[in-house]
Coordinates of C-alpha atoms in Angstrom, one line a residue:
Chain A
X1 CA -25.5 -12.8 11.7
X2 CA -26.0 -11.7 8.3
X3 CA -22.8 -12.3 6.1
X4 CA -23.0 -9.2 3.8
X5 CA -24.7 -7.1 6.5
X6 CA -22.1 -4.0 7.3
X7 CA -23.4 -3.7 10.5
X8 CA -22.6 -5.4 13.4
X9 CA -25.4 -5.9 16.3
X10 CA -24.6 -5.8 19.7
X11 CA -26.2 -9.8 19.8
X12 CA -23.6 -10.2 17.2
X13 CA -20.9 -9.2 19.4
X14 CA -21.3 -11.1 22.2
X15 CA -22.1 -14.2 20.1
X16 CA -18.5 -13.8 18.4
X17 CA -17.1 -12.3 21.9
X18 CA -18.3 -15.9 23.4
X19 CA -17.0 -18.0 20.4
X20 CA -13.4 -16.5 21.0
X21 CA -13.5 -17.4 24.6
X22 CA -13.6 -13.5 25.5
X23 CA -10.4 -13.2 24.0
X24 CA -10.9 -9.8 22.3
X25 CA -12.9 -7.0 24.2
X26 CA -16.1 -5.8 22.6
X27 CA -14.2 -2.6 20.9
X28 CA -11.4 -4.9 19.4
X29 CA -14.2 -7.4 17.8
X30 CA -15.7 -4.2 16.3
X31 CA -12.2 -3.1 14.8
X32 CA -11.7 -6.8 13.8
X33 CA -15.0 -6.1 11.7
X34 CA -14.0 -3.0 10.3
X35 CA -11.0 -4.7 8.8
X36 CA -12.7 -8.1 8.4
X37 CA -14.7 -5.9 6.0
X38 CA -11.7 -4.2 4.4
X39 CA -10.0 -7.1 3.7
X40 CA -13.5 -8.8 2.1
X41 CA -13.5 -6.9 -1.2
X42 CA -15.7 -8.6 -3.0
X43 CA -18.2 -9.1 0.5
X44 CA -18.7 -12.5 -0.1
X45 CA -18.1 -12.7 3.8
X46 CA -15.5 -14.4 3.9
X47 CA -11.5 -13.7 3.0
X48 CA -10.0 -15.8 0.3
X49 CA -6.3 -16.6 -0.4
X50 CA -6.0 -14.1 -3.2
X51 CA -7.3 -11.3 -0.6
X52 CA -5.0 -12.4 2.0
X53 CA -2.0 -12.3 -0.4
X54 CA -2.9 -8.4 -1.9
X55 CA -1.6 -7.8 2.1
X56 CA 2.2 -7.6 1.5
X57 CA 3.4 -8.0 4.7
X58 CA 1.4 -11.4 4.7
X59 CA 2.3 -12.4 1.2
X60 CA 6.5 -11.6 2.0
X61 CA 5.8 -13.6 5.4
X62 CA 7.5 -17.1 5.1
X63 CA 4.9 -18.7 6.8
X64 CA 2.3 -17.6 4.7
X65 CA 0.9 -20.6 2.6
X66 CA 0.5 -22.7 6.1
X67 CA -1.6 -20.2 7.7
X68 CA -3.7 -19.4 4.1
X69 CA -4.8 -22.9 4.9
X70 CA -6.2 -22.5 8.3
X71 CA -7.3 -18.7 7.7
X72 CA -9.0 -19.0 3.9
X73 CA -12.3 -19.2 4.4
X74 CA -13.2 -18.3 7.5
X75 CA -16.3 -16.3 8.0
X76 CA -15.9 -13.3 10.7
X77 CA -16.7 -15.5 13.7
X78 CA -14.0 -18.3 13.0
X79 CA -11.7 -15.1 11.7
X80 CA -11.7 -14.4 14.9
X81 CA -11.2 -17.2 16.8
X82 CA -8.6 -17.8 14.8
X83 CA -6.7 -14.7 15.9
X84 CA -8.2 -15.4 19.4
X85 CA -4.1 -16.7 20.3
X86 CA -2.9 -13.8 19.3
X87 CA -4.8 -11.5 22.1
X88 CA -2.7 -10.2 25.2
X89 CA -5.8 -12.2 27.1
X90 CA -4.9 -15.8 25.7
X91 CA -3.0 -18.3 27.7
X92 CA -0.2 -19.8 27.2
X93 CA -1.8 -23.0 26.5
X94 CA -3.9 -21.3 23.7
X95 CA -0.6 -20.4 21.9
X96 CA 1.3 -23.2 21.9
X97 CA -2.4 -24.9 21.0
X98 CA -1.6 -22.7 18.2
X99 CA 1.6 -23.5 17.1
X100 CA 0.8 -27.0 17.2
X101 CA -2.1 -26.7 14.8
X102 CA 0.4 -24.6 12.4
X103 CA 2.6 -28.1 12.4
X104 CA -0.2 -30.8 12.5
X105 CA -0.9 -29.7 9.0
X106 CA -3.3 -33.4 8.7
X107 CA -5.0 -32.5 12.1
X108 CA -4.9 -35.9 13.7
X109 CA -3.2 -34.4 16.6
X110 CA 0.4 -35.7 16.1
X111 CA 3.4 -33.8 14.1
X112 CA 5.3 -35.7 12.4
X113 CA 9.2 -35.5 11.6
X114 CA 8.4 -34.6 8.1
X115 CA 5.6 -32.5 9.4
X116 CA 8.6 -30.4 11.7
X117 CA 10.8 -30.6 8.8
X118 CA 7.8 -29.1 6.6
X119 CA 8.1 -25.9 8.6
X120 CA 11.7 -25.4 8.9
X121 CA 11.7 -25.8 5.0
X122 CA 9.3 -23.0 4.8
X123 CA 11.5 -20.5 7.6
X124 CA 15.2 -21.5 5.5
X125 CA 14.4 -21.4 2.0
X126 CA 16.6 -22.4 -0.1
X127 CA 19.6 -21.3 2.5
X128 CA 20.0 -25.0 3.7
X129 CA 19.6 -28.0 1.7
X130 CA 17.3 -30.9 2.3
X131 CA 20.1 -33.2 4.2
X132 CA 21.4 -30.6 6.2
X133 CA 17.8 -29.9 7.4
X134 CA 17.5 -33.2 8.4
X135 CA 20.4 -33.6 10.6
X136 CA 20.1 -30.4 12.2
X137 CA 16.6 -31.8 13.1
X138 CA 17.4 -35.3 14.2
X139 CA 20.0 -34.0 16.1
X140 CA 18.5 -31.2 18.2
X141 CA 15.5 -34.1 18.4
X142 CA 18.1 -36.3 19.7
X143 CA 19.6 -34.2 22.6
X144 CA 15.8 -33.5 23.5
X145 CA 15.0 -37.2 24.2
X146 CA 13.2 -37.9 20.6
X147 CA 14.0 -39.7 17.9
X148 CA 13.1 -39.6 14.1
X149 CA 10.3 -41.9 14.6
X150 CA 8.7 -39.9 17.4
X151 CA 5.5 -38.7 17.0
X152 CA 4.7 -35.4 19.1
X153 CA 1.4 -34.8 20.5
X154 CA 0.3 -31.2 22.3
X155 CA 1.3 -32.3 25.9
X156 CA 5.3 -32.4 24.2
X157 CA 4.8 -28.9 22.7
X158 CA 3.8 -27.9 25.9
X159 CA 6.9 -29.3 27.8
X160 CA 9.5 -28.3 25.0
X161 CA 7.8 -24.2 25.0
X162 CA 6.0 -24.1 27.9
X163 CA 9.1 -23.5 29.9
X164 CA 9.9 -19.8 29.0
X165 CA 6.9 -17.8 28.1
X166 CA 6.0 -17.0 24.1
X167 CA 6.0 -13.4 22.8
X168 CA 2.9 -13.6 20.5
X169 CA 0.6 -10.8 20.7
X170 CA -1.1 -8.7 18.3
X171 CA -2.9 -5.5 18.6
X172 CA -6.0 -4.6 17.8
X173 CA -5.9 -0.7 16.7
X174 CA -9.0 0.6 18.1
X175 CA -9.9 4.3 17.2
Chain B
X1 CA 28.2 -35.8 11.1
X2 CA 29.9 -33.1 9.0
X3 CA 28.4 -30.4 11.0
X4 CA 31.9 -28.2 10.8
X5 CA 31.4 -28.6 7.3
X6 CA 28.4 -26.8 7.4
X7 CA 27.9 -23.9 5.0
X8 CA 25.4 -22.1 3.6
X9 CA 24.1 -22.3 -0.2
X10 CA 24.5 -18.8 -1.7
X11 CA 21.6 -16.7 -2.7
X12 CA 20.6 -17.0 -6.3
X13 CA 18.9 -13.9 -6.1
X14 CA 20.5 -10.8 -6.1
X15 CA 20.0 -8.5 -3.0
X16 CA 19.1 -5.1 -4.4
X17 CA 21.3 -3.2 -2.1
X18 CA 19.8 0.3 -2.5
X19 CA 16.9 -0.8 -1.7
X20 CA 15.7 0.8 1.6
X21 CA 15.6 -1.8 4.0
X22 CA 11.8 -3.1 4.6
X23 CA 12.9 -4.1 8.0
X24 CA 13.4 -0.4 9.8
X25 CA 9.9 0.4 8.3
X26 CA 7.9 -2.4 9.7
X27 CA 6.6 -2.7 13.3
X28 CA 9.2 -4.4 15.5
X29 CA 6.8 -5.9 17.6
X30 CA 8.4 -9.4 16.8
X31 CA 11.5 -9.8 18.4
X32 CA 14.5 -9.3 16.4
X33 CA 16.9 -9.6 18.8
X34 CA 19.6 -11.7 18.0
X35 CA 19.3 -15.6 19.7
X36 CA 22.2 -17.2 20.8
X37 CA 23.1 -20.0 22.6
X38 CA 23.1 -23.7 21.7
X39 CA 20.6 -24.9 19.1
X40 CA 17.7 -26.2 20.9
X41 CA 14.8 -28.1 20.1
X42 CA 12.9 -25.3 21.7
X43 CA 14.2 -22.9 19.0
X44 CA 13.6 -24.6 16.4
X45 CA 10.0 -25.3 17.4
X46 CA 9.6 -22.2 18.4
X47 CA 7.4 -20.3 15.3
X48 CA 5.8 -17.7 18.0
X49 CA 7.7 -14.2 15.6
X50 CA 7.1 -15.0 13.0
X51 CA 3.5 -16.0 13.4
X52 CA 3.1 -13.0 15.2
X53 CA 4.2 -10.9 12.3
X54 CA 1.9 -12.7 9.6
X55 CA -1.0 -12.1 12.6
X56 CA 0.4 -8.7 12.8
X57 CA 0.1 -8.4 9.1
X58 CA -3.7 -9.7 9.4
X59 CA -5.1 -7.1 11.5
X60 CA -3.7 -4.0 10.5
X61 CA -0.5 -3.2 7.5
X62 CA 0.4 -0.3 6.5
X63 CA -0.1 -1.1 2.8
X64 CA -3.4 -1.2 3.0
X65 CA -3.8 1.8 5.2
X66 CA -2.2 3.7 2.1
X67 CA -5.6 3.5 0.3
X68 CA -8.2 3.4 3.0
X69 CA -10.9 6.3 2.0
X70 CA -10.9 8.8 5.2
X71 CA -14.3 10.4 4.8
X72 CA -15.0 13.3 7.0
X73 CA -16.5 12.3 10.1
X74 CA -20.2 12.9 10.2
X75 CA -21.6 15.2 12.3
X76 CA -25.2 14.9 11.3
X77 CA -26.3 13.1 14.6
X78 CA -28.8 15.2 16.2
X79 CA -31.9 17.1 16.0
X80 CA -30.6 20.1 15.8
X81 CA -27.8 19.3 13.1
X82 CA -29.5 17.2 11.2
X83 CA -32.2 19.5 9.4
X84 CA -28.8 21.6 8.9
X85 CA -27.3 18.5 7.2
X86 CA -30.1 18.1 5.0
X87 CA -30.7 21.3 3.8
X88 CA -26.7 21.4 2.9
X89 CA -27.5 18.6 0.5
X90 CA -31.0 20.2 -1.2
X91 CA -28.4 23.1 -1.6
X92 CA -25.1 21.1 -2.8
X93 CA -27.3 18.8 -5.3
X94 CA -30.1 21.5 -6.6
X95 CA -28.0 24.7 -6.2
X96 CA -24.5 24.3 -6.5
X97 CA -24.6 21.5 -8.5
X98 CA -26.3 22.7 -11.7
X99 CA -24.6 26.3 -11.6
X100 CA -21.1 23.9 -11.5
X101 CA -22.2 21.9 -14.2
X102 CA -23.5 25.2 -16.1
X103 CA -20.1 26.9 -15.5
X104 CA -18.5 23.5 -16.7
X105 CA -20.5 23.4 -19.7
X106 CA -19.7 27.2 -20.6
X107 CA -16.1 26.6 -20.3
X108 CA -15.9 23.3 -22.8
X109 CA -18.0 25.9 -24.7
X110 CA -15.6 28.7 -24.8
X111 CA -12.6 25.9 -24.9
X112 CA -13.5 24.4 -27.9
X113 CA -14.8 27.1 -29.5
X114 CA -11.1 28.7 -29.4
X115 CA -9.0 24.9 -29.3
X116 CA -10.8 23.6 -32.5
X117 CA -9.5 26.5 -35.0
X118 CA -6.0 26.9 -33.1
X119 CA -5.7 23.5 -33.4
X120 CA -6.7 23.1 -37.2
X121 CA -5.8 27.0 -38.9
X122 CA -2.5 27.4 -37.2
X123 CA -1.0 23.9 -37.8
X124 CA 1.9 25.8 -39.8
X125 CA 3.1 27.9 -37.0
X126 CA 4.0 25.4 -34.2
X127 CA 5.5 27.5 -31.8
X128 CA 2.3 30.1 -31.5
X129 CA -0.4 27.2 -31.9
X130 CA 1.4 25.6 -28.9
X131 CA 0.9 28.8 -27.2
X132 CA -2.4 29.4 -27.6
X133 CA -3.0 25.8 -26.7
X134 CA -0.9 25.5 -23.7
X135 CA -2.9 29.3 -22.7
X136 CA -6.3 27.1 -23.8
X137 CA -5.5 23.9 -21.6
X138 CA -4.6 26.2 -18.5
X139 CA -8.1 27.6 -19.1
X140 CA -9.7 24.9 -19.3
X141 CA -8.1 23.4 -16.2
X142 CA -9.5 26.6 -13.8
X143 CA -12.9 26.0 -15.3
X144 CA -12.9 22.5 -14.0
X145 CA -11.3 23.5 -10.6
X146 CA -14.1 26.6 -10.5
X147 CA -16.4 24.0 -10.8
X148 CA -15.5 21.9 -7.7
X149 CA -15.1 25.4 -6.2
X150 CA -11.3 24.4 -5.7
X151 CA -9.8 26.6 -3.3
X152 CA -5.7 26.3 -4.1
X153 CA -3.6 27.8 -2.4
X154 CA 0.3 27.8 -4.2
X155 CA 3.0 28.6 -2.2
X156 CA 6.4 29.3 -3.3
X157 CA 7.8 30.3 -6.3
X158 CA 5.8 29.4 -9.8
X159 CA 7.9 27.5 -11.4
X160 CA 9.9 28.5 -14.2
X161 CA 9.9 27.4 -17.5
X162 CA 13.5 26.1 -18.1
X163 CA 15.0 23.1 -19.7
X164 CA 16.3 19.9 -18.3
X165 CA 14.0 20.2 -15.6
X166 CA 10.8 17.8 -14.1
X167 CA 8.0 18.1 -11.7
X168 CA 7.5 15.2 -9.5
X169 CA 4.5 15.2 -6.6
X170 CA 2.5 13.3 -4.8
X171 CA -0.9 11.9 -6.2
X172 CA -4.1 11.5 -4.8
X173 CA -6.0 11.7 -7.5
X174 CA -6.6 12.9 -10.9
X175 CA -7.3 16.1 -10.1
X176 CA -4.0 16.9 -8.8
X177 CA -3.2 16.9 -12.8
X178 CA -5.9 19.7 -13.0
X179 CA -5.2 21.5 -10.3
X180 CA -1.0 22.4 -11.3
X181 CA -2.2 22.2 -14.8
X182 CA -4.2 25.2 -13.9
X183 CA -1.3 27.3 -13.1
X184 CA 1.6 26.1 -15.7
X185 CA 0.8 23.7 -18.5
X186 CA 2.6 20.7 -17.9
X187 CA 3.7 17.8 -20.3
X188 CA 2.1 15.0 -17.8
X189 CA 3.0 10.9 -18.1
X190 CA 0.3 9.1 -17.3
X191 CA -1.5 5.7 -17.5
X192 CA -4.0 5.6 -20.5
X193 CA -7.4 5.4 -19.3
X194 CA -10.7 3.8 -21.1
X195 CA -14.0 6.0 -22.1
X196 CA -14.3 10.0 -22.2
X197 CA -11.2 10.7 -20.3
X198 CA -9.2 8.6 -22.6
X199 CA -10.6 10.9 -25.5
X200 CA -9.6 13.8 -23.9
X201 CA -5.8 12.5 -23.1
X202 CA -5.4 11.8 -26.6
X203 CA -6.9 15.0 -28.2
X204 CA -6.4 17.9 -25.8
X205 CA -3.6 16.7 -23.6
X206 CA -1.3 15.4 -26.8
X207 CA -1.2 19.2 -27.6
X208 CA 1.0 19.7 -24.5
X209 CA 2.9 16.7 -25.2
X210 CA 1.9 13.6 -23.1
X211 CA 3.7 10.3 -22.6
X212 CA 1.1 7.2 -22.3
X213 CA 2.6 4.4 -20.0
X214 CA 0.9 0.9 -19.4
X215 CA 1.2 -0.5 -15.3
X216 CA 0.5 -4.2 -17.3
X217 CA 3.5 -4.3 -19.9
X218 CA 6.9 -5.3 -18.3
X219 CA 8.7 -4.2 -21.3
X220 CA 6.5 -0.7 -21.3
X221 CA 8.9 0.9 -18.8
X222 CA 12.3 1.1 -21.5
X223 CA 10.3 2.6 -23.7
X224 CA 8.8 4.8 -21.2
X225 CA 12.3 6.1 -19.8
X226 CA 13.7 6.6 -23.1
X227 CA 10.8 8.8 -24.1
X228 CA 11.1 10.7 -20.7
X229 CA 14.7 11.3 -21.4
X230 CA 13.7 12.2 -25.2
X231 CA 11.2 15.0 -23.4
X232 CA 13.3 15.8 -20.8
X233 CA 16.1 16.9 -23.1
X234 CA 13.9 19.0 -26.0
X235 CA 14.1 22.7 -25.4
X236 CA 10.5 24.1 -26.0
X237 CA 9.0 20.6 -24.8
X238 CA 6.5 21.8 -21.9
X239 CA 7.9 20.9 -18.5
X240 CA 7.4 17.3 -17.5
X241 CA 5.3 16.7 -14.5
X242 CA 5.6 12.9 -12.9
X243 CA 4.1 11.5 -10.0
X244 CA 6.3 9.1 -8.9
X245 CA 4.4 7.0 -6.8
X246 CA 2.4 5.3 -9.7
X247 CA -1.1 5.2 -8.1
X248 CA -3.6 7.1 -6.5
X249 CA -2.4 7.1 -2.3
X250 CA -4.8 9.0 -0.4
X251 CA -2.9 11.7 1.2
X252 CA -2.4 10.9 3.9
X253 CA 0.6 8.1 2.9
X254 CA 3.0 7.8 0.8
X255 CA 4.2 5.1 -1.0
X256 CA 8.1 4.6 -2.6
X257 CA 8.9 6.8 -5.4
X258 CA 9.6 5.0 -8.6
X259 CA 13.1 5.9 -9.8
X260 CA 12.2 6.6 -13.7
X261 CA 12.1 10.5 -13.1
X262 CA 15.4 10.7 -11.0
X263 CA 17.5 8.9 -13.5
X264 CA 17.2 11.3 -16.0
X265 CA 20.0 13.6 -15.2
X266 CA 17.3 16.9 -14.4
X267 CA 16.9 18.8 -11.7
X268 CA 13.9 17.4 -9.6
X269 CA 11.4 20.4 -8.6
X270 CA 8.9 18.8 -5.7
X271 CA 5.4 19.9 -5.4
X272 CA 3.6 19.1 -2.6
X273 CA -0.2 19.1 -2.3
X274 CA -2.3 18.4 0.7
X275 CA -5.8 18.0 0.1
X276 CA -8.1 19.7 3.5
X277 CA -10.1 16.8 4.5
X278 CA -12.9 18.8 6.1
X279 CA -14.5 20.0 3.0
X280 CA -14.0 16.7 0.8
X281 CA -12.2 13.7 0.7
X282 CA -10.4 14.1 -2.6
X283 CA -9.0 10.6 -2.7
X284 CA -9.9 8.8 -5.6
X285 CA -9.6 5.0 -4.8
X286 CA -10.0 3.9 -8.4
X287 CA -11.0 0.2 -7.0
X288 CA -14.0 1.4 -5.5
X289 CA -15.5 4.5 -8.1
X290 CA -14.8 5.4 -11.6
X291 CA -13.4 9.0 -12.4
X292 CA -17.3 10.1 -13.1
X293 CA -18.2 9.6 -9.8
X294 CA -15.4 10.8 -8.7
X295 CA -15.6 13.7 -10.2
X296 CA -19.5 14.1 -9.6
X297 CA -18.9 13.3 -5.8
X298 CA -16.3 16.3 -6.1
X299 CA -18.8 18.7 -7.6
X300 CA -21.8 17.9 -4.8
X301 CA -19.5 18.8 -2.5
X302 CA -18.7 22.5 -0.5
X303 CA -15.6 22.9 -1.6
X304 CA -12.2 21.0 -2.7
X305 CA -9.3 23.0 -0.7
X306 CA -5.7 22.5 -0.7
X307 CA -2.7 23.4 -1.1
X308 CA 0.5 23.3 -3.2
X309 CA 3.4 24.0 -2.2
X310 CA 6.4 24.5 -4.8
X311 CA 9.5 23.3 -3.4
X312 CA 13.0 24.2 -3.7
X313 CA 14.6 22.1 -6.8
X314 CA 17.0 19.5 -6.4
X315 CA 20.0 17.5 -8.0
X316 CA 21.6 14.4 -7.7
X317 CA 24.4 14.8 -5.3
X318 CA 27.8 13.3 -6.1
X319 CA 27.5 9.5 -4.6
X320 CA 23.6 9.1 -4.4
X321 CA 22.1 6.7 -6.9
X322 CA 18.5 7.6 -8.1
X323 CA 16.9 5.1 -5.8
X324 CA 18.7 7.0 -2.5
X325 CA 17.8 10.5 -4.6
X326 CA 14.1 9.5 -5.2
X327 CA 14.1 8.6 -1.2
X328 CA 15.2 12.1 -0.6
X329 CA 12.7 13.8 -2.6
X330 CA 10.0 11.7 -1.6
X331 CA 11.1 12.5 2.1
X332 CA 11.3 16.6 1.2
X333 CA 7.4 16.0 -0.1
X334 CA 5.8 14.0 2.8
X335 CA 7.2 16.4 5.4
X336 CA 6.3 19.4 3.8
X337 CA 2.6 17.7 2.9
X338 CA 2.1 16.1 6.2
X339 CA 2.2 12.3 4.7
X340 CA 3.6 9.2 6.6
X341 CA 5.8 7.2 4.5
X342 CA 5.6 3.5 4.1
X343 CA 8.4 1.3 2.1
X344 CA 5.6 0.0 -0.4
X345 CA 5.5 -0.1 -3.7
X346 CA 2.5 1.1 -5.0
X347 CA 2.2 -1.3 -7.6
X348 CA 1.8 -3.7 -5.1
X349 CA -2.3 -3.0 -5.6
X350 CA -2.1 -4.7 -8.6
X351 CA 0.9 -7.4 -8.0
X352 CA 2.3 -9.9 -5.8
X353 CA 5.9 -8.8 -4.1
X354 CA 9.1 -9.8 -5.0
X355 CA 10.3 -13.3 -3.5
X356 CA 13.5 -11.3 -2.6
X357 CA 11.3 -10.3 0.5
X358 CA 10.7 -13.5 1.7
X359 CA 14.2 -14.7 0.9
X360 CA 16.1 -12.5 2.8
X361 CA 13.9 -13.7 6.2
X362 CA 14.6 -17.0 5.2
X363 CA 18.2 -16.3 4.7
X364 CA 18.6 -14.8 7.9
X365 CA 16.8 -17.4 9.6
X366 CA 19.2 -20.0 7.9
X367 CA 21.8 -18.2 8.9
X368 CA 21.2 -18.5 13.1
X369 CA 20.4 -21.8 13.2
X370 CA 23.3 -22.5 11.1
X371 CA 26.0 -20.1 13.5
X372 CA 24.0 -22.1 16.7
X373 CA 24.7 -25.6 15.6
X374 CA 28.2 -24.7 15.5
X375 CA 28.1 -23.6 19.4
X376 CA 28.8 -25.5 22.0

């Protein structure tokens, strides 16, 4: 698939319709495109940071700089598995797969305390200070059956999330 | 653990509280309702709105749908139509083309011809050179809306020539300068521009009194709002036309209103102008052409139509700051013009926004967790 090509083929498609675990229907991947394309100004066929950021409802989102790292780069086919968790289709699983990636910000499949307390520094700001972060932590960690030294793997995400279902869809304006 | 002792560190930035509130614009597809209930780990772990917003943000945002080009749809795709299409073009590019551009060049021609010696004999008596200019400019303006073959269409009252009063409308383009400028010469602030076009904003348009701005200089916009108030206040100043939103949007958006032209204790007249989409998309996305093709684009095309409506003048009521008054206006255009508003500022195409956005999800955040530790 030609990066700077503007056109998609139907091969194409299916190729990325495949890589995404027919998450997205064929339309949706075609919409994806369209703004794929959009947000590539400079059609180097990919998206980088700085064209992520000119989105202000990304740049405002407290999350932002985690997700610039697993997003920047991507050329159309990861750019859409990426998003593939965010499709009415995916299974729970596939989100909270998701979520874990966002905290195991080293990839070696196990998140840390400092990797959890990472995160909640990015949602609070500069509303709670460091110490207070950490004993909210240890203690909700604490009445959960962890400790600061535990290192969670997917199958705890799973057991701590999995138990009421996660809101996380996105859709896909198709015209 | 002090956990009773709890509190939360004040915000060192200050909340700008007349500011519309981002929040009622933006999709509520996360869920903001309020959690309660003991502190969990669960909660804490649990990321899923907020990821779904940035995701949200990802696929579609209603910044960027601001200043998304809406050609017209083609309708070329047959046999049948498609000779049709093509001999449109042979006729837009060898036909109407060159008689526009002849009809251009005839009415720089006449312009000149009359603006040169007005401009230069009758430099002693102001008040009848700026009459013949402001007559000249208006001339000038209908000879580049002739040759787009603008069809305008004003409704409501022109507007009258009084003191202490300024224009503010919508942009989509440059045009929309040319196109009122046609029917009342205006005193216009606007963003200096490089090449021809910056020639002809500081010869022609300094005779109806312009005010250059530049988007890059922070400390631009004092001097900018004292010289609007300077304007605003002179008696035989021409009437001060603004477009509030700061950029090209295209037309079918709009973005916030800057408050610079509600602050200065006139009476706000709104104009409204809707561009028809069917003959020509007359957005000008000044990331992706230069005002020459713009302009060329405009004058290979049928026809530029719209209309202009002049809407009923407005004041500062007793209580309303300018931000709240600029709000209003902005709402009396985009219903009148048929425009969806979005809480952006349109600066944001060339800038990063404000921390305080982030900050006050953050805060709010804090916040519930904090309030949930505390329950039992």
């Amino acid at each position: 698939m030609g990066n700077t090509s503007s056109m998609l083929t139907q091969y194409d498609i299916e190729e990325v319709q495949q890589h995404c675990n027919k998450a997205f229907s064929q339309q949706e991947i075609v919409s994806l495109y369209e703004r794929f394309c959009q947000l590539d100004r400079n059609g180097g066929g990919f998206v980088s940071a700085e064209e992520f950021l000119s989105v202000p409802e990304f740049a405002v989102n407290p999350l932002s700089q985690r997700l610039l790292r697993m997003v920047d780069g991507l050329n159309f086919k990861e750019f859409v598995a990426f998003l593939s968790a965010f499709s009415p289709r995916a299974t729970l699983l596939q989100r909270i797969e998701f979520i874990f990636k966002v905290y195991d910000s080293d990839g070696n499949g196990k998140v840390t305390f400092n990797d959890m307390l990472d995160v909640l520094h990015d949602l609070t700001g500069q509303f709670i200070s460091e110490n207070q972060r950490k004993q909210v932590l240890t203690q909700v960690l604490d009445e959960a059956g962890y400790t600061k030294e535990s290192l969670l793997v997917l199958s705890d995400f799973v057991k701590i999330l999995g138990s009421s279902g996660l809101k996380m869809e996105v859709e896909v304006p198709v015209d | 653990m002090s956990s009773s002792e709890a509190k939360l560190k004040p915000s060192s930035s200050e909340l700008d509280l007349d500011r519309p509130n981002i929040e009622d614009y933006l999709p509520s597809g996360a869920s903001i309702h309020e959690p309660h209930g003991k502190l969990r780990l669960r909660d804490l772990l649990d990321i899923s709105p907020i990821l779904t917003e940035a995701a949200g943000a990802i696929v579609d945002d209603s910044f960027t749908r601001c200043f998304k080009s809406n050609p017209p749809e083609p309708w070329n795709w047959n046999v049948y139509l498609f000779p049709l299409w093509c001999s449109g073009v042979v006729f837009r590019y060898l036909i109407l083309f060159p008689v526009r551009a002849l009809v251009l060049t005839i009415g720089w021609i006449i312009f000149l011809s009359f603006f040169i010696p007005v401009h230069f004999l009758l430099k002693g008596n102001d008040s009848l050179r700026k009459k013949w200019e402001r007559v000249l400019v208006e001339l000038i303006c209908s000879f580049f809306v002739a040759s787009w073959t603008g069809v305008v269409k004003y409704h409501g009252p022109r507007p009258s020539m009084r003191p202490k009063q300024v224009f503010v409308a919508n942009h989509t383009s440059m045009i929309d300068f040319i196109i009122l400028e046609q029917m009342t010469a205006f005193a216009v602030i606007m963003q200096k521009h490089p090449g021809w076009v910056g020639l002809l904003q500081s010869t022609i348009l300094e005779s109806v009194g312009c005010i250059w701005f530049n988007r890059s200089e922070a400390k631009d916009r004092e001097i900018v709002a004292k010289k609007l108030r300077e304007h605003s206040q002179g008696a035989d100043n021409n009437p001060l036309l603004i477009f509030p939103e700061g950029t090209c949007v295209n037309n079918q958006y709009s973005v916030m209103f800057k408050k610079g032209a509600f602050e200065l204790g006139c009476t706000v007249c709104p104009v409204a102008i809707k561009y028809n989409k069917i003959f020509v998309d007359a957005f000008w996305n000044s990331r992706k052409q230069s005002f020459t093709v713009h302009l060329l684009q405009l004058m290979t095309s049928w026809a530029v139509v719209c209309d202009v409506w002049y809407l009923e003048p407005q004041n500062l009521r007793p209580g309303e700051t300018a931000i709240e008054f600029a709000e209003r206006v902005r709402d009396i255009i985009s219903v009148r013009a048929g425009l969806k508003k979005v809480p952006w500022d349109g600066y944001l195409k060339y800038s990063r926004p404000s921390p305080k956005h982030r900050e006050r999800k953050q805060q709010s955040f804090a916040e519930s967790v904090l309030r949930r530790l505390e329950e039992k």
